[in-house]
mmCIF file of C-alpha atoms in Angstrom:
data_model
loop_
_atom_site.group_PDB
_atom_site.id
_atom_site.type_symbol
_atom_site.label_atom_id
_atom_site.label_comp_id
_atom_site.label_asym_id
_atom_site.label_seq_id
_atom_site.Cartn_x
_atom_site.Cartn_y
_atom_site.Cartn_z
ATOM 1 C CA MET A 385 -4.959 62.138 7.269
ATOM 2 C CA SER A 386 -6.501 61.260 3.755
ATOM 3 C CA SER A 387 -9.794 59.440 3.796
ATOM 4 C CA GLY A 388 -7.860 56.628 2.003
ATOM 5 C CA GLY A 389 -5.356 56.643 5.138
ATOM 6 C CA VAL A 390 -8.610 56.421 7.405
ATOM 7 C CA ALA A 391 -9.687 53.283 5.444
ATOM 8 C CA ILE A 392 -6.513 51.562 6.181
ATOM 9 C CA ARG A 393 -6.412 52.839 9.992
ATOM 10 C CA LEU A 394 -9.998 51.736 10.377
ATOM 11 C CA ALA A 395 -8.996 48.234 8.914
ATOM 12 C CA GLN A 396 -5.697 47.790 11.354
ATOM 13 C CA SER A 397 -7.907 48.408 14.212
ATOM 14 C CA GLN A 398 -11.044 46.335 13.393
ATOM 15 C CA SER A 399 -8.343 43.260 12.557
ATOM 16 C CA HIS A 400 -7.186 42.757 15.999
ATOM 17 C CA GLY A 401 -10.499 41.763 17.046
ATOM 18 C CA SER A 402 -12.347 40.368 13.961
ATOM 19 C CA LEU A 403 -9.732 38.002 12.676
ATOM 20 C CA LEU A 404 -9.942 35.725 16.018
ATOM 21 C CA ARG A 405 -13.583 34.791 16.343
ATOM 22 C CA THR A 406 -14.880 32.055 18.411
ATOM 23 C CA ASN A 407 -15.461 29.808 15.238
ATOM 24 C CA THR A 408 -11.876 29.961 14.603
ATOM 25 C CA ALA A 409 -9.742 26.869 14.807
ATOM 26 C CA PRO A 410 -6.253 27.274 16.540
ATOM 27 C CA VAL A 411 -3.078 28.121 14.262
ATOM 28 C CA PHE A 412 0.318 27.315 15.293
ATOM 29 C CA ASN A 413 3.236 28.995 13.865
ATOM 30 C CA SER A 414 5.512 26.533 12.221
ATOM 31 C CA ASN A 415 7.951 29.343 10.980
ATOM 32 C CA ARG A 416 10.325 29.236 14.009
ATOM 33 C CA SER A 417 14.039 29.940 13.934
ATOM 34 C CA GLU A 418 16.607 27.042 14.739
ATOM 35 C CA GLU A 419 17.906 29.176 17.714
ATOM 36 C CA GLY A 420 15.571 28.792 20.397
ATOM 37 C CA ASN A 421 11.921 29.502 20.031
ATOM 38 C CA ARG A 422 12.214 32.891 18.700
ATOM 39 C CA PRO A 423 9.690 33.486 15.548
ATOM 40 C CA ALA A 424 11.749 33.902 12.515
ATOM 41 C CA THR A 425 12.267 37.429 11.364
ATOM 42 C CA GLY A 426 11.764 39.070 8.128
ATOM 43 C CA LEU A 427 8.883 39.579 5.755
ATOM 44 C CA SER A 428 8.205 35.906 5.497
ATOM 45 C CA GLN A 429 6.894 36.413 9.128
ATOM 46 C CA THR A 430 4.603 39.559 8.832
ATOM 47 C CA MET A 431 3.393 38.496 5.331
ATOM 48 C CA SER A 432 2.311 35.182 6.295
ATOM 49 C CA HIS A 433 -1.543 33.858 6.169
ATOM 50 C CA ASN A 434 -1.864 32.894 9.382
ATOM 51 C CA SER A 435 -5.313 34.372 9.868
ATOM 52 C CA ARG A 436 -8.643 32.966 10.565
ATOM 53 C CA SER A 437 -10.087 33.494 7.105
ATOM 54 C CA THR A 438 -7.810 30.739 5.375
ATOM 55 C CA GLN A 439 -8.812 28.351 7.978
ATOM 56 C CA LEU A 440 -11.194 25.294 7.417
ATOM 57 C CA THR A 441 -13.182 23.633 9.669
ATOM 58 C CA GLY A 442 -11.063 21.272 11.451
ATOM 59 C CA SER A 443 -7.878 22.793 10.494
ATOM 60 C CA THR A 444 -5.568 22.836 13.155
ATOM 61 C CA ALA A 445 -2.165 24.092 11.637
ATOM 62 C CA PHE A 446 -0.359 25.171 8.904
ATOM 63 C CA THR A 447 2.273 22.955 7.045
ATOM 64 C CA ALA A 448 5.660 25.062 6.494
ATOM 65 C CA SER A 449 5.210 24.790 3.092
ATOM 66 C CA SER A 450 2.156 26.862 2.858
ATOM 67 C CA THR A 451 3.879 29.972 4.363
ATOM 68 C CA THR A 452 4.635 32.913 1.724
ATOM 69 C CA SER A 453 8.407 33.295 1.923
ATOM 70 C CA LEU A 454 10.378 36.279 0.473
ATOM 71 C CA ASN A 455 13.853 34.996 1.359
ATOM 72 C CA PRO A 456 16.078 36.338 -1.521
ATOM 73 C CA SER A 457 17.884 32.816 -1.827
ATOM 74 C CA SER A 458 14.235 31.249 -2.744
ATOM 75 C CA THR A 459 13.790 30.339 -6.437
ATOM 76 C CA SER A 460 10.326 29.291 -6.085
ATOM 77 C CA ALA A 461 8.089 30.018 -8.852
ATOM 78 C CA SER A 462 5.327 31.068 -7.061
ATOM 79 C CA LEU A 463 4.582 33.061 -3.877
ATOM 80 C CA VAL A 464 0.985 32.164 -3.611
ATOM 81 C CA PRO A 465 0.286 29.879 -0.546
ATOM 82 C CA ALA A 466 -0.185 26.039 -1.107
ATOM 83 C CA PRO A 467 -3.745 24.732 -0.592
ATOM 84 C CA LEU A 468 -4.102 24.405 3.266
ATOM 85 C CA ALA A 469 -3.708 20.892 4.818
ATOM 86 C CA MET A 470 -6.346 19.208 6.974
ATOM 87 C CA PRO A 471 -5.647 16.378 9.308
ATOM 88 C CA VAL A 472 -7.493 12.920 8.515
ATOM 89 C CA GLN A 473 -7.957 9.776 10.384
ATOM 90 C CA GLY A 474 -4.620 8.336 11.376
ATOM 91 C CA GLY A 475 -2.818 11.643 11.272
ATOM 92 C CA ASN A 476 -2.051 11.886 7.469
ATOM 93 C CA VAL A 477 -2.532 15.286 5.839
ATOM 94 C CA ILE A 478 -4.310 16.170 2.886
ATOM 95 C CA ALA A 479 -4.444 19.344 0.618
ATOM 96 C CA THR A 480 -7.995 20.640 0.256
ATOM 97 C CA ASN A 481 -9.361 21.974 -2.722
ATOM 98 C CA ASN A 482 -11.496 24.847 -0.939
ATOM 99 C CA ILE A 483 -12.256 27.722 -3.324
ATOM 100 C CA ILE A 484 -10.795 30.051 -0.710
ATOM 101 C CA ASN A 485 -7.084 28.149 -1.318
ATOM 102 C CA GLN A 486 -7.169 28.209 -5.055
ATOM 103 C CA ARG A 487 -4.115 29.997 -6.554
ATOM 104 C CA ALA A 488 -4.329 33.142 -8.955
ATOM 105 C CA ASP A 489 -5.282 32.794 -12.521
ATOM 106 C CA ALA A 490 -3.341 35.604 -14.376
ATOM 107 C CA SER A 491 -5.650 35.068 -17.374
ATOM 108 C CA ARG A 492 -8.746 36.143 -15.395
ATOM 109 C CA SER A 493 -7.574 39.608 -14.652
ATOM 110 C CA LEU A 494 -9.005 42.327 -16.804
ATOM 111 C CA TYR A 495 -5.791 43.538 -18.062
ATOM 112 C CA GLN A 496 -4.497 40.012 -19.371
ATOM 113 C CA ILE A 497 -8.251 39.477 -20.639
ATOM 114 C CA CYS A 498 -7.594 42.998 -22.901
ATOM 115 C CA VAL A 499 -4.200 41.936 -23.905
ATOM 116 C CA ASN A 500 -5.303 38.574 -25.203
ATOM 117 C CA LEU A 501 -8.456 39.984 -26.875
ATOM 118 C CA ARG A 502 -6.385 42.748 -28.541
ATOM 119 C CA GLN A 503 -4.189 39.884 -29.948
ATOM 120 C CA ARG A 504 -7.141 38.002 -31.345
ATOM 121 C CA LEU A 505 -8.820 40.807 -32.789
ATOM 122 C CA ALA A 506 -5.831 41.532 -34.321
ATOM 123 C CA GLN A 507 -6.406 38.350 -36.608
ATOM 124 C CA VAL A 508 -9.770 39.904 -37.889
ATOM 125 C CA PRO A 509 -9.471 41.205 -41.484
ATOM 126 C CA GLY A 510 -9.500 44.630 -41.596
ATOM 127 C CA PHE A 511 -9.547 45.408 -37.917
ATOM 128 C CA ASN A 512 -5.849 46.879 -37.383
ATOM 129 C CA GLY A 513 -7.291 50.316 -38.861
ATOM 130 C CA HIS A 514 -9.284 50.651 -35.712
ATOM 131 C CA PHE A 515 -6.319 50.090 -33.695
ATOM 132 C CA VAL A 516 -4.560 52.675 -35.559
ATOM 133 C CA ASP A 517 -6.992 55.469 -35.070
ATOM 134 C CA SER A 518 -7.295 54.232 -31.406
ATOM 135 C CA ASP A 519 -3.707 54.432 -30.794
ATOM 136 C CA ASP A 520 -3.166 57.564 -32.368
ATOM 137 C CA GLU A 521 -5.866 59.015 -29.690
ATOM 138 C CA ASP A 522 -4.138 57.201 -27.074
ATOM 139 C CA GLU A 523 -0.877 59.179 -27.628
ATOM 140 C CA ALA A 524 -2.379 62.119 -26.187
ATOM 141 C CA GLU A 525 -3.425 60.495 -22.731
ATOM 142 C CA GLU A 526 -0.571 60.224 -20.213
ATOM 143 C CA ASP A 527 -2.218 57.413 -18.154
ATOM 144 C CA MET A 528 -3.159 54.942 -20.721
ATOM 145 C CA ASP A 529 -3.314 51.226 -20.285
ATOM 146 C CA PRO A 530 -4.560 48.186 -22.396
ATOM 147 C CA VAL A 531 -8.113 48.288 -20.740
ATOM 148 C CA SER A 532 -8.886 51.943 -21.302
ATOM 149 C CA SER A 533 -7.360 51.750 -24.691
ATOM 150 C CA LEU A 534 -9.551 48.726 -25.991
ATOM 151 C CA TRP A 535 -12.474 49.947 -24.129
ATOM 152 C CA ARG A 536 -12.258 53.192 -26.032
ATOM 153 C CA CYS A 537 -11.879 51.467 -29.348
ATOM 154 C CA LEU A 538 -14.683 49.294 -29.003
ATOM 155 C CA ARG A 539 -17.022 52.349 -27.833
ATOM 156 C CA LYS A 540 -16.906 53.561 -31.157
ATOM 157 C CA GLY A 541 -19.117 50.927 -32.413
ATOM 158 C CA THR A 542 -17.876 50.365 -35.841
ATOM 159 C CA PRO A 543 -15.187 48.005 -34.594
ATOM 160 C CA LEU A 544 -18.130 45.470 -33.516
ATOM 161 C CA VAL A 545 -19.617 45.896 -36.895
ATOM 162 C CA THR A 546 -16.178 45.008 -38.501
ATOM 163 C CA LEU A 547 -15.748 42.113 -36.485
ATOM 164 C CA TYR A 548 -19.485 40.564 -37.085
ATOM 165 C CA ASN A 549 -19.029 41.152 -40.798
ATOM 166 C CA THR A 550 -16.097 38.842 -40.669
ATOM 167 C CA LEU A 551 -18.503 36.033 -40.066
ATOM 168 C CA GLN A 552 -19.467 36.511 -43.645
ATOM 169 C CA PRO A 553 -23.375 36.625 -42.751
ATOM 170 C CA ALA A 554 -26.148 36.496 -45.381
ATOM 171 C CA GLU A 555 -26.658 40.049 -44.662
ATOM 172 C CA HIS A 556 -23.689 42.310 -43.687
ATOM 173 C CA LEU A 557 -24.204 44.685 -40.870
ATOM 174 C CA PRO A 558 -24.591 48.430 -42.456
ATOM 175 C CA LEU A 559 -22.429 50.886 -41.092
ATOM 176 C CA PRO A 560 -24.397 53.735 -39.230
ATOM 177 C CA ASP A 561 -25.270 56.965 -41.327
ATOM 178 C CA THR A 562 -22.141 59.393 -41.293
ATOM 179 C CA ARG A 563 -24.501 62.280 -40.739
ATOM 180 C CA MET A 564 -25.912 60.736 -37.434
ATOM 181 C CA ALA A 565 -24.314 62.660 -34.381
ATOM 182 C CA GLU A 566 -22.331 60.912 -31.416
ATOM 183 C CA PRO A 567 -22.880 59.037 -29.321
ATOM 184 C CA LYS A 568 -25.991 57.943 -31.218
ATOM 185 C CA LYS A 569 -23.933 56.657 -34.143
ATOM 186 C CA SER A 570 -21.785 54.481 -32.074
ATOM 187 C CA LYS A 571 -24.565 53.230 -30.106
ATOM 188 C CA MET A 572 -26.667 52.326 -33.226
ATOM 189 C CA ALA A 573 -23.732 50.204 -34.419
ATOM 190 C CA THR A 574 -23.514 48.613 -31.112
ATOM 191 C CA PHE A 575 -27.028 47.869 -30.808
ATOM 192 C CA LYS A 576 -26.971 46.088 -34.342
ATOM 193 C CA PHE A 577 -23.981 44.071 -33.269
ATOM 194 C CA VAL A 578 -25.874 42.993 -30.012
ATOM 195 C CA GLU A 579 -29.243 42.264 -32.053
ATOM 196 C CA ALA A 580 -27.103 40.298 -34.569
ATOM 197 C CA CYS A 581 -25.497 38.188 -31.968
ATOM 198 C CA MET A 582 -28.791 36.970 -30.400
ATOM 199 C CA LYS A 583 -30.615 36.526 -33.608
ATOM 200 C CA ASP A 584 -27.917 34.702 -36.076
ATOM 201 C CA LEU A 585 -25.340 33.406 -33.434
ATOM 202 C CA HIS A 586 -28.178 32.367 -30.984
ATOM 203 C CA ILE A 587 -26.548 33.908 -28.022
ATOM 204 C CA PRO A 588 -29.169 34.263 -25.376
ATOM 205 C CA PRO A 589 -30.379 37.462 -24.308
ATOM 206 C CA GLY A 590 -29.106 36.951 -20.431
ATOM 207 C CA ASP A 591 -25.544 36.496 -22.040
ATOM 208 C CA VAL A 592 -25.208 39.463 -24.316
ATOM 209 C CA PHE A 593 -24.096 42.762 -23.046
ATOM 210 C CA ALA A 594 -26.371 45.837 -22.755
ATOM 211 C CA LEU A 595 -25.404 49.211 -24.225
ATOM 212 C CA SER A 596 -24.678 50.540 -20.645
ATOM 213 C CA ASP A 597 -22.094 47.780 -20.280
ATOM 214 C CA LEU A 598 -19.899 49.276 -23.127
ATOM 215 C CA PHE A 599 -20.731 52.930 -22.778
ATOM 216 C CA GLY A 600 -21.121 52.790 -18.935
ATOM 217 C CA ASP A 601 -18.154 53.031 -16.443
ATOM 218 C CA ASP A 602 -18.324 49.875 -14.817
ATOM 219 C CA THR A 603 -15.616 47.276 -15.298
ATOM 220 C CA THR A 604 -18.157 44.260 -14.485
ATOM 221 C CA GLY A 605 -20.203 45.583 -17.584
ATOM 222 C CA PHE A 606 -16.919 45.310 -19.620
ATOM 223 C CA VAL A 607 -16.134 42.190 -18.471
ATOM 224 C CA LYS A 608 -19.332 40.981 -20.244
ATOM 225 C CA VAL A 609 -18.522 42.846 -23.403
ATOM 226 C CA THR A 610 -15.143 41.019 -23.485
ATOM 227 C CA GLN A 611 -16.884 37.852 -23.105
ATOM 228 C CA VAL A 612 -19.455 38.075 -25.911
ATOM 229 C CA ILE A 613 -16.393 39.393 -28.460
ATOM 230 C CA ASN A 614 -14.726 36.328 -27.553
ATOM 231 C CA ILE A 615 -17.603 34.110 -28.347
ATOM 232 C CA VAL A 616 -17.784 35.958 -31.852
ATOM 233 C CA LEU A 617 -14.363 35.194 -32.400
ATOM 234 C CA ASP A 618 -14.500 31.662 -31.473
ATOM 235 C CA VAL A 619 -16.900 31.325 -34.148
ATOM 236 C CA ALA A 620 -14.979 33.033 -36.572
ATOM 237 C CA GLU A 621 -11.937 30.812 -35.834
ATOM 238 C CA GLN A 622 -14.125 27.749 -36.049
ATOM 239 C CA ARG A 623 -15.189 28.667 -39.699
ATOM 240 C CA GLY A 624 -11.514 29.518 -40.537
ATOM 241 C CA LEU A 625 -12.132 33.263 -41.068
ATOM 242 C CA LEU A 626 -9.103 34.736 -39.070
ATOM 243 C CA LEU A 627 -5.546 35.575 -40.074
ATOM 244 C CA THR A 628 -2.801 33.638 -38.946
ATOM 245 C CA PRO A 629 -1.734 35.167 -36.037
ATOM 246 C CA GLN A 630 2.175 36.353 -35.793
ATOM 247 C CA ALA A 631 4.504 34.474 -33.548
ATOM 248 C CA GLU A 632 5.065 35.822 -30.214
ATOM 249 C CA ASP A 633 8.464 37.007 -29.113
ATOM 250 C CA THR A 634 9.390 35.269 -26.054
ATOM 251 C CA SER A 635 13.159 35.702 -26.290
ATOM 252 C CA GLU A 636 13.131 38.342 -23.412
ATOM 253 C CA SER A 637 11.589 37.436 -19.873
ATOM 254 C CA ALA A 638 11.673 38.961 -16.410
ATOM 255 C CA THR A 639 13.307 36.014 -15.122
ATOM 256 C CA ALA A 640 14.930 33.264 -17.073
ATOM 257 C CA PRO A 641 13.766 29.574 -16.240
ATOM 258 C CA GLY A 642 16.242 28.209 -13.529
ATOM 259 C CA SER A 643 17.879 31.551 -12.717
ATOM 260 C CA LYS A 644 17.492 32.924 -9.133
ATOM 261 C CA MET A 645 15.085 35.617 -8.347
ATOM 262 C CA SER A 646 16.232 38.756 -6.729
ATOM 263 C CA TYR A 647 14.628 39.827 -3.467
ATOM 264 C CA ARG A 648 12.940 42.641 -5.485
ATOM 265 C CA GLN A 649 11.671 40.287 -7.723
ATOM 266 C CA HIS A 650 9.988 38.115 -5.014
ATOM 267 C CA VAL A 651 8.536 41.234 -3.453
ATOM 268 C CA VAL A 652 6.902 42.553 -7.033
ATOM 269 C CA ARG A 653 5.705 38.923 -7.542
ATOM 270 C CA GLU A 654 4.124 38.742 -4.284
ATOM 271 C CA LEU A 655 2.291 42.114 -4.765
ATOM 272 C CA VAL A 656 0.932 41.141 -8.254
ATOM 273 C CA ASP A 657 -0.071 37.629 -7.424
ATOM 274 C CA THR A 658 -1.689 38.440 -4.299
ATOM 275 C CA GLU A 659 -3.585 41.552 -5.761
ATOM 276 C CA ARG A 660 -4.692 39.002 -8.774
ATOM 277 C CA LYS A 661 -5.760 36.614 -5.926
ATOM 278 C CA TYR A 662 -7.715 39.125 -4.066
ATOM 279 C CA VAL A 663 -9.803 40.605 -7.065
ATOM 280 C CA GLN A 664 -10.599 36.855 -7.835
ATOM 281 C CA ASP A 665 -11.898 36.388 -4.521
ATOM 282 C CA LEU A 666 -13.959 39.609 -4.605
ATOM 283 C CA GLU A 667 -15.302 38.266 -8.182
ATOM 284 C CA ASN A 668 -16.442 35.265 -6.440
ATOM 285 C CA LEU A 669 -18.093 37.170 -3.477
ATOM 286 C CA HIS A 670 -19.803 39.260 -5.973
ATOM 287 C CA GLU A 671 -20.893 36.261 -7.966
ATOM 288 C CA LEU A 672 -22.557 34.664 -4.769
ATOM 289 C CA LYS A 673 -24.321 37.917 -3.989
ATOM 290 C CA LYS A 674 -25.621 37.919 -7.816
ATOM 291 C CA THR A 675 -26.645 34.397 -7.485
ATOM 292 C CA ILE A 676 -28.641 34.988 -4.224
ATOM 293 C CA GLU A 677 -30.463 37.952 -5.643
ATOM 294 C CA GLN A 678 -31.201 36.074 -9.040
ATOM 295 C CA LYS A 679 -32.932 33.211 -6.623
ATOM 296 C CA GLY A 680 -34.680 35.527 -4.470
ATOM 297 C CA ILE A 681 -32.909 33.395 -1.533
ATOM 298 C CA ILE A 682 -33.245 36.229 1.215
ATOM 299 C CA ALA A 683 -34.567 39.452 1.210
ATOM 300 C CA GLY A 684 -32.897 42.293 -0.543
ATOM 301 C CA ASP A 685 -32.249 44.535 2.323
ATOM 302 C CA VAL A 686 -30.530 41.380 4.238
ATOM 303 C CA VAL A 687 -28.540 40.960 1.147
ATOM 304 C CA HIS A 688 -27.247 44.531 1.199
ATOM 305 C CA ASP A 689 -26.401 44.053 5.033
ATOM 306 C CA ILE A 690 -24.335 41.451 4.188
ATOM 307 C CA PHE A 691 -22.496 42.371 0.994
ATOM 308 C CA LEU A 692 -22.769 45.955 1.458
ATOM 309 C CA ASN A 693 -20.972 47.852 -1.232
ATOM 310 C CA ILE A 694 -19.143 44.901 -2.574
ATOM 311 C CA ASN A 695 -19.842 45.749 -6.216
ATOM 312 C CA ALA A 696 -18.142 49.260 -5.817
ATOM 313 C CA ILE A 697 -15.271 47.645 -4.082
ATOM 314 C CA LEU A 698 -15.022 45.162 -6.839
ATOM 315 C CA ASP A 699 -14.795 47.682 -9.536
ATOM 316 C CA PHE A 700 -12.362 49.809 -7.814
ATOM 317 C CA GLN A 701 -9.783 46.947 -7.024
ATOM 318 C CA ARG A 702 -10.115 45.732 -10.634
ATOM 319 C CA ARG A 703 -8.833 49.057 -11.713
ATOM 320 C CA PHE A 704 -6.165 49.312 -9.188
ATOM 321 C CA LEU A 705 -4.762 46.108 -10.308
ATOM 322 C CA ILE A 706 -5.042 47.189 -14.002
ATOM 323 C CA LYS A 707 -2.406 49.807 -12.902
ATOM 324 C CA ILE A 708 -0.423 47.319 -10.897
ATOM 325 C CA GLU A 709 -0.110 45.244 -13.850
ATOM 326 C CA THR A 710 0.482 47.933 -16.182
ATOM 327 C CA THR A 711 3.701 48.715 -13.971
ATOM 328 C CA ASN A 712 4.623 45.406 -13.869
ATOM 329 C CA SER A 713 4.904 45.427 -17.683
ATOM 330 C CA GLN A 714 7.046 48.134 -17.966
ATOM 331 C CA PRO A 715 10.910 48.283 -17.808
ATOM 332 C CA VAL A 716 12.201 47.870 -14.223
ATOM 333 C CA ASP A 717 13.837 51.023 -14.392
ATOM 334 C CA LYS A 718 10.540 52.797 -15.305
ATOM 335 C CA GLN A 719 8.371 50.937 -12.554
ATOM 336 C CA GLU A 720 7.329 53.351 -9.966
ATOM 337 C CA TRP A 721 5.428 51.249 -7.591
ATOM 338 C CA GLY A 722 4.369 53.976 -5.125
ATOM 339 C CA LEU A 723 2.381 55.852 -7.921
ATOM 340 C CA PRO A 724 -0.663 53.635 -7.941
ATOM 341 C CA PHE A 725 -1.064 53.958 -4.370
ATOM 342 C CA ARG A 726 -0.610 57.812 -4.401
ATOM 343 C CA ASN A 727 -3.193 58.140 -7.326
ATOM 344 C CA TYR A 728 -5.737 56.028 -5.686
ATOM 345 C CA GLU A 729 -5.127 57.139 -1.974
ATOM 346 C CA GLU A 730 -8.483 58.971 -1.762
ATOM 347 C CA ALA A 731 -10.344 56.154 -3.802
ATOM 348 C CA PHE A 732 -9.611 53.823 -0.764
ATOM 349 C CA ASN A 733 -12.094 55.651 0.974
ATOM 350 C CA ILE A 734 -14.703 53.445 -0.617
ATOM 351 C CA TYR A 735 -13.812 50.730 1.961
ATOM 352 C CA GLN A 736 -14.860 52.765 5.074
ATOM 353 C CA THR A 737 -18.453 51.436 5.053
ATOM 354 C CA PHE A 738 -17.667 47.877 4.220
ATOM 355 C CA ILE A 739 -15.113 47.612 7.287
ATOM 356 C CA ALA A 740 -17.003 49.519 9.861
ATOM 357 C CA ASN A 741 -19.888 47.025 9.263
ATOM 358 C CA GLN A 742 -17.857 43.937 8.758
ATOM 359 C CA ARG A 743 -18.699 42.562 12.094
ATOM 360 C CA LYS A 744 -22.345 42.944 11.854
ATOM 361 C CA ALA A 745 -22.353 41.653 8.358
ATOM 362 C CA ALA A 746 -20.838 38.255 9.523
ATOM 363 C CA THR A 747 -23.443 38.137 12.243
ATOM 364 C CA ILE A 748 -26.178 38.197 9.865
ATOM 365 C CA ALA A 749 -24.731 36.015 7.119
ATOM 366 C CA LYS A 750 -24.567 33.517 10.101
ATOM 367 C CA ASP A 751 -27.970 33.915 10.830
ATOM 368 C CA ASN A 752 -29.016 33.248 7.688
ATOM 369 C CA PHE A 753 -26.644 30.684 6.561
ATOM 370 C CA ASP A 754 -28.981 27.794 6.122
ATOM 371 C CA LYS A 755 -30.855 29.901 3.506
ATOM 372 C CA ILE A 756 -27.543 30.901 1.617
ATOM 373 C CA THR A 757 -26.258 27.630 1.247
ATOM 374 C CA THR A 758 -29.282 27.024 -1.111
ATOM 375 C CA ALA A 759 -27.359 29.090 -3.593
ATOM 376 C CA ASP A 760 -25.129 26.083 -4.255
ATOM 377 C CA HIS A 761 -21.924 28.507 -4.554
ATOM 378 C CA PRO A 762 -18.519 26.899 -3.555
ATOM 379 C CA VAL A 763 -18.031 30.060 -1.397
ATOM 380 C CA VAL A 764 -20.713 28.950 0.989
ATOM 381 C CA VAL A 765 -19.426 25.332 1.272
ATOM 382 C CA ASP A 766 -19.435 26.154 5.084
ATOM 383 C CA PHE A 767 -19.674 29.102 7.135
ATOM 384 C CA ASN A 768 -15.927 29.368 7.952
ATOM 385 C CA THR A 769 -15.305 29.784 4.071
ATOM 386 C CA LEU A 770 -18.142 32.601 3.501
ATOM 387 C CA ASP A 771 -16.957 34.423 6.651
ATOM 388 C CA GLY A 772 -13.201 34.150 5.355
ATOM 389 C CA PHE A 773 -14.465 35.677 1.971
ATOM 390 C CA LEU A 774 -16.378 38.474 3.979
ATOM 391 C CA LEU A 775 -12.958 39.335 5.698
ATOM 392 C CA LYS A 776 -10.944 39.648 2.651
ATOM 393 C CA PRO A 777 -11.121 43.517 2.096
ATOM 394 C CA MET A 778 -9.977 44.218 5.448
ATOM 395 C CA GLN A 779 -7.116 41.785 5.391
ATOM 396 C CA ARG A 780 -6.045 43.089 2.075
ATOM 397 C CA LEU A 781 -5.949 46.748 3.387
ATOM 398 C CA VAL A 782 -3.912 45.876 6.387
ATOM 399 C CA LYS A 783 -1.205 43.997 4.060
ATOM 400 C CA TYR A 784 -0.512 47.227 1.607
ATOM 401 C CA PRO A 785 1.575 49.021 4.107
ATOM 402 C CA LEU A 786 3.536 45.789 4.787
ATOM 403 C CA LEU A 787 4.294 45.631 1.122
ATOM 404 C CA LEU A 788 5.439 49.148 0.634
ATOM 405 C CA LYS A 789 7.698 49.012 3.781
ATOM 406 C CA VAL A 790 9.972 46.601 2.055
ATOM 407 C CA HIS A 791 11.306 49.272 0.036
ATOM 408 C CA HIS A 792 13.348 50.197 2.933
ATOM 409 C CA ALA A 793 15.214 47.012 2.890
ATOM 410 C CA PRO A 794 19.052 46.989 1.482
ATOM 411 C CA ALA A 795 19.083 46.904 -2.402
ATOM 412 C CA CYS A 796 15.455 46.687 -2.864
ATOM 413 C CA ALA A 797 13.782 50.121 -3.628
ATOM 414 C CA ILE A 798 10.482 48.769 -4.505
ATOM 415 C CA ALA A 799 8.595 52.005 -4.190
ATOM 416 C CA ARG A 800 10.065 55.219 -5.573
ATOM 417 C CA TYR A 801 8.699 58.470 -4.377
#
């Protein structure tokens, strides 16, 4: 068995016990068939979110609308579960705004960030030449995506000089000496860009990116790079220094408004939307860990025992989501949904340590929860919420086989092997 398969098997074996803790509010299945009390069949049952991690203190039941459905006759625009409902005095039910129930924001994914950033950079006078050179290099790569393409383009350093000089500063940034060898030349240009951002644009040192963020291989670092570049673009836009953007072609869309989605489209949307949601949950958990470390709320070894290798898991899942969104952007007849899972099968081994120690991590988090709450982060609004986030990795792993099994359904070849 591959190491990736071991991680999923481990998650499946652990999930039977750890999803049912003593602090879990009871959950009642509201999705019943009309004939007798037999549970409704189909993917809507197996893919429901009736797990402890999505329960809040005092929550006792799901409303029917909060259950994901993949019924082919449904025309719902979103398969992301609606916010959980909680009973209040008088028996009325209100939706909660707990962070664990927030819908996925497509614009937050690194794939979408880079697609949008490339469109903005195309408005910078003289920048398209950098894209032409980069695109020529990309053609030699079989597995290129918008994130990798933009990342490689910006690593040359000179595109950053072009961007900054668009602001028409009193002193233009000079291009590095052509006799300088790589990667020293690219790093010198990048250093000048970062230095100018702090000096002239007054971006705080803690908000600019380090050279390792751009020239390293961690997606968290590259996210910071994109944030700084967007700040510079905002300044250029405010000064009226960008070119007029070309109108986007919206004549084609995967599903026309008001049309009925096919079963396959429902399944694909479920996969993409829930993957985005999962990565954003990991980002929230990583942000909490970073806040705790910066404030020195608990000892470093305790932080490690709770969050384990969440940094590496987040980096991996961002990369996996990039491949999922890249596949989703292709024509339907070119989409090979099994390919990302095959290519990343061994990489899923990264979960083994986290899952094997998940129960211990939850216990330590509970023992230190009073201190952790001083982080003043929405993930620690109550312990059930934090506990739910710590369960997310295990829950996501056991869901992948369910998503891929739907290709056995009639007229729904979701994964081509």
